[in-house]
Tab-separated table of C-alpha atoms and ligand atoms in Angstrom:
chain	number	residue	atom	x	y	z
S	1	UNK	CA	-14.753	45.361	-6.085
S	2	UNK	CA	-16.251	42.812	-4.010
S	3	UNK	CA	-15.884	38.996	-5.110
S	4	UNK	CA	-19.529	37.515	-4.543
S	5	UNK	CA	-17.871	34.096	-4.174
S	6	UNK	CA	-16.334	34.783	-1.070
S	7	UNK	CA	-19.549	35.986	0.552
S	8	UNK	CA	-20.794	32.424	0.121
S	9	UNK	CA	-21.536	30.322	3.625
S	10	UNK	CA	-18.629	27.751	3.802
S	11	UNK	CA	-19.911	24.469	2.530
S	12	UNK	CA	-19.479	21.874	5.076
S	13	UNK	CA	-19.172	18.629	2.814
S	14	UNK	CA	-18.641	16.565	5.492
S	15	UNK	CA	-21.535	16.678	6.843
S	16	UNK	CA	-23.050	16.749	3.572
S	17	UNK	CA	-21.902	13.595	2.685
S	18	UNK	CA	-23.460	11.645	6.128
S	19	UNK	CA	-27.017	13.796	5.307
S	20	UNK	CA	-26.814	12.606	1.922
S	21	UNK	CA	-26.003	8.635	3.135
S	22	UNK	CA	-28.961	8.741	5.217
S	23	UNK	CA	-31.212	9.980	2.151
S	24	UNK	CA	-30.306	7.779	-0.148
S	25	UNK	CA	-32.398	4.303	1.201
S	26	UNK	CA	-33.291	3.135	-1.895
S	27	UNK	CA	-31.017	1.877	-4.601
S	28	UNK	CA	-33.618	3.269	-7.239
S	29	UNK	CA	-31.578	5.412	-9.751
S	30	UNK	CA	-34.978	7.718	-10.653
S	31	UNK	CA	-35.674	8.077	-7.079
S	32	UNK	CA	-32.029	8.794	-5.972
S	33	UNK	CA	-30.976	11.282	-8.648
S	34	UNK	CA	-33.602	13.462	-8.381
S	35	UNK	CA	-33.411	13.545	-4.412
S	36	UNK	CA	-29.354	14.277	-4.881
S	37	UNK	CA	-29.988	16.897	-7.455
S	38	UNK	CA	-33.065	18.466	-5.106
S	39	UNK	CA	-30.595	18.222	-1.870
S	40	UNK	CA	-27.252	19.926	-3.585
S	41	UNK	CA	-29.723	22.516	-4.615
S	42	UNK	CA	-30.742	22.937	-1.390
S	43	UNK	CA	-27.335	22.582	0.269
S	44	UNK	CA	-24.880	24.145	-1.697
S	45	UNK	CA	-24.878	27.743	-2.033
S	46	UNK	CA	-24.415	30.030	-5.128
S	47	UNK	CA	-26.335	27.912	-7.411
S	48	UNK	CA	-28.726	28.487	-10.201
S	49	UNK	CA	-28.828	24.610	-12.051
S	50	UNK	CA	-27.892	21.348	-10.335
S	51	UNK	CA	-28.847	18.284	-12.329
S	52	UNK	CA	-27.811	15.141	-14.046
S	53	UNK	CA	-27.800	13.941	-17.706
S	54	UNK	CA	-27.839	10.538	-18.372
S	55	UNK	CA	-26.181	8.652	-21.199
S	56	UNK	CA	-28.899	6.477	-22.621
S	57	UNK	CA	-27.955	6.617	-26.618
S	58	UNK	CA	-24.759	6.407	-27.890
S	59	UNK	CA	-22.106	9.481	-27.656
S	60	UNK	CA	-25.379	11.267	-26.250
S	61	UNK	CA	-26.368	13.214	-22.691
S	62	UNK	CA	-29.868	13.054	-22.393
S	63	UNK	CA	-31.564	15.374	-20.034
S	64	UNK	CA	-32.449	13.533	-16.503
S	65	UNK	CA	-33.821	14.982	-13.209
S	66	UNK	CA	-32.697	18.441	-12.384
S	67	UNK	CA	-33.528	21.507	-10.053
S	68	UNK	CA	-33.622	24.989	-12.032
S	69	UNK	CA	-35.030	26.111	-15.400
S	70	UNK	CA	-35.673	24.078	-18.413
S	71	UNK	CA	-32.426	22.864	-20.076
S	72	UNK	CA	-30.464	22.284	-23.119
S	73	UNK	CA	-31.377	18.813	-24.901
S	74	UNK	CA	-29.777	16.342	-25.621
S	75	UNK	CA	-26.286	17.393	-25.478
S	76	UNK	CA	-23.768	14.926	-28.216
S	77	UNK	CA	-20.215	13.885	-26.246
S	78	UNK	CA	-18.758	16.834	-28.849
S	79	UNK	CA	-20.498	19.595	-27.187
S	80	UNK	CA	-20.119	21.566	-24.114
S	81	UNK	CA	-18.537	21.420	-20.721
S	82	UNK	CA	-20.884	18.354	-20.503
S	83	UNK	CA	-19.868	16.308	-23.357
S	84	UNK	CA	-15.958	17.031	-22.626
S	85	UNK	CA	-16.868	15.619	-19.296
S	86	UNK	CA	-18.379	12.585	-20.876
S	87	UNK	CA	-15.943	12.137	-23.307
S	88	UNK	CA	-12.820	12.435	-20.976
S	89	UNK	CA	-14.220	10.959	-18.060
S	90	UNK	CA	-13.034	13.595	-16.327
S	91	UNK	CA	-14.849	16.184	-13.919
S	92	UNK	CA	-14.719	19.315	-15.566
S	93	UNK	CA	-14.812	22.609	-13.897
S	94	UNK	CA	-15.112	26.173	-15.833
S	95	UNK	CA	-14.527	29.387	-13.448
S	96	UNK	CA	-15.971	31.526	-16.609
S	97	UNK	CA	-18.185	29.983	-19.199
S	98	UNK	CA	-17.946	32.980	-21.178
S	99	UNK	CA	-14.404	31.813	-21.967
S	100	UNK	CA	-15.201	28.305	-23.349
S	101	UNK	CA	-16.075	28.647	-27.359
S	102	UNK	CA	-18.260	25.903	-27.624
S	103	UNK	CA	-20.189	26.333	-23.945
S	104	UNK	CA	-23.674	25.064	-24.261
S	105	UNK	CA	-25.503	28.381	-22.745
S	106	UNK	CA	-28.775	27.060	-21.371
S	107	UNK	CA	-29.355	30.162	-19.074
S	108	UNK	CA	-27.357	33.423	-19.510
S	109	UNK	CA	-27.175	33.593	-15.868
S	110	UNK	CA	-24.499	30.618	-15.142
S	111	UNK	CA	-21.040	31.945	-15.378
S	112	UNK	CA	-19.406	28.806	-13.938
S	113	UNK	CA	-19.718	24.816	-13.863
S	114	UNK	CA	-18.690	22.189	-12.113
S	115	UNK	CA	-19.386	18.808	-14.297
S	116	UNK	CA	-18.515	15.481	-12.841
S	117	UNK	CA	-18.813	12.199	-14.433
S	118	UNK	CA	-20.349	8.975	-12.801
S	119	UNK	CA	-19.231	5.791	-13.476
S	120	UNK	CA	-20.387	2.306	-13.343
S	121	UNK	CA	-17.534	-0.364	-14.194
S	122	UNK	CA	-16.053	0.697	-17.179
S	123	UNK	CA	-19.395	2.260	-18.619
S	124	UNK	CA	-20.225	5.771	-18.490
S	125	UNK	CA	-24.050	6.264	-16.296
S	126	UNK	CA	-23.722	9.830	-17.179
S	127	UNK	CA	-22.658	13.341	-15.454
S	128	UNK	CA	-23.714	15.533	-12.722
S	129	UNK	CA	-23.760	19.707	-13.490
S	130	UNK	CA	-23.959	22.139	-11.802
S	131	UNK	CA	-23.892	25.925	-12.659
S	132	UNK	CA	-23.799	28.802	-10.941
S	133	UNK	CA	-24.033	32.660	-11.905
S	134	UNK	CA	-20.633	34.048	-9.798
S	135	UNK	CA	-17.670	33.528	-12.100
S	136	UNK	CA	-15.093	31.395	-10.017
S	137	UNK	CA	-17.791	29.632	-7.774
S	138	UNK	CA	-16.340	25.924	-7.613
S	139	UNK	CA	-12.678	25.611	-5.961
S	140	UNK	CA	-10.777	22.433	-5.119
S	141	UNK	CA	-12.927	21.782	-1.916
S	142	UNK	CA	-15.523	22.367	-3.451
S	143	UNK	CA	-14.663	19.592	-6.489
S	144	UNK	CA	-13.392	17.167	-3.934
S	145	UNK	CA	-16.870	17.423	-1.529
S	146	UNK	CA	-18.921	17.618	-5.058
S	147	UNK	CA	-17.080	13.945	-6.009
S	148	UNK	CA	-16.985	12.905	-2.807
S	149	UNK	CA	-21.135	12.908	-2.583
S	150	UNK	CA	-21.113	11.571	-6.273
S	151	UNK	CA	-19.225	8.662	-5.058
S	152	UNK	CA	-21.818	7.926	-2.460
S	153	UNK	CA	-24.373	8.176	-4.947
S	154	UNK	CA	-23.091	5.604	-7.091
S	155	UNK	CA	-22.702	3.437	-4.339
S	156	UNK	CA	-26.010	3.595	-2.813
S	157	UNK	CA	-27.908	3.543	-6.424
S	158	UNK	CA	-28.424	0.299	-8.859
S	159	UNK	CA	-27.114	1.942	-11.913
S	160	UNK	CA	-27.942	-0.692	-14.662
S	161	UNK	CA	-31.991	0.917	-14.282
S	162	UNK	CA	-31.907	4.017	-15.630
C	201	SME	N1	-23.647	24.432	-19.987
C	201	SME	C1	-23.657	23.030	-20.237
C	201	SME	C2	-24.992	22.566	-20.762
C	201	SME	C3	-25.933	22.128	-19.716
C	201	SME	S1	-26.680	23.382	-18.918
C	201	SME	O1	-25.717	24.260	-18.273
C	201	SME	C4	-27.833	22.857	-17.818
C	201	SME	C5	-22.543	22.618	-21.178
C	201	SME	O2	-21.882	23.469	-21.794
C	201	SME	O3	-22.325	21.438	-21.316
């Protein structure tokens, strides 16, 4: 059987990461998210969702700028691969969604997740997912070069706005 995963084009996050510095030349948190969502899309491979949700009412995700179909909303911090990222602070990542009981299924397609939480002090901003239909998608690289541009968005964007 063939593993559709490792006919992906290597990701090179490293160059990622300067393309998305030079993008980001605004600190405007609107403007910024959805050109980060709009470039992973672009960038990444093997995807079929890349977006953010924001947390703008308590213990809530609230559905922010995204590339890919219409999406689950809002999401409570009890729910999903999303709220168990907001709730531990913790990026989680899912190589079958199928095998998570409470896994918010937006599209029947994604089969994995990669969901990564953004920080700013001590207060939750909200999460970045991404989904993809090929079980196993996301690996360790791929977590560390996913963080790695989430970093640089939070540093480049004013996070008290939005
Ligand atoms: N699957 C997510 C919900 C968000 S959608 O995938 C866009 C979850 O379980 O949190």
């Amino acid at each position: 059987m063939t593993d559709a995963r490792n006919e992906l084009p290597t990701t090179d996050y490293d160059l990622l990461a300067r393309q998305l510095e030079a993008l980001l030349d605004t600190p405007d948190a609107l403007t910024n998210s959805a050109q980060t969502c709009a470039f992973i899309m672009q960038s990444v491979p093997g995807l079929n969702w890349a977006g953010f949700y924001l947390h703008r009412q308590p213990e809530t995700l609230v559905l922010g700028p995204f590339q890919g179909k219409p999406a689950c909303n809002p999401i409570p911090f009890s729910k999903g691969v999303c709220g168990a990222a907001a709730r531990s602070r913790e990026t989680q990542r899912v190589a079958d969604v199928h095998a998570v009981a409470d896994h918010i299924a937006c599209d029947a397609d994604s089969r994995s997740e990669l969901v990564i939480p953004i920080l700013s002090g001590d207060r939750l901003w909200g999460v970045l997912d991404l989904d993809s239909p090929l079980p196993g998608r996301f690996d360790d690289q791929d977590q560390a070069g996913i963080e790695a541009l989430m970093a640089i968005f939070a540093a480049h964007t004013d996070l008290s706005t939005l």
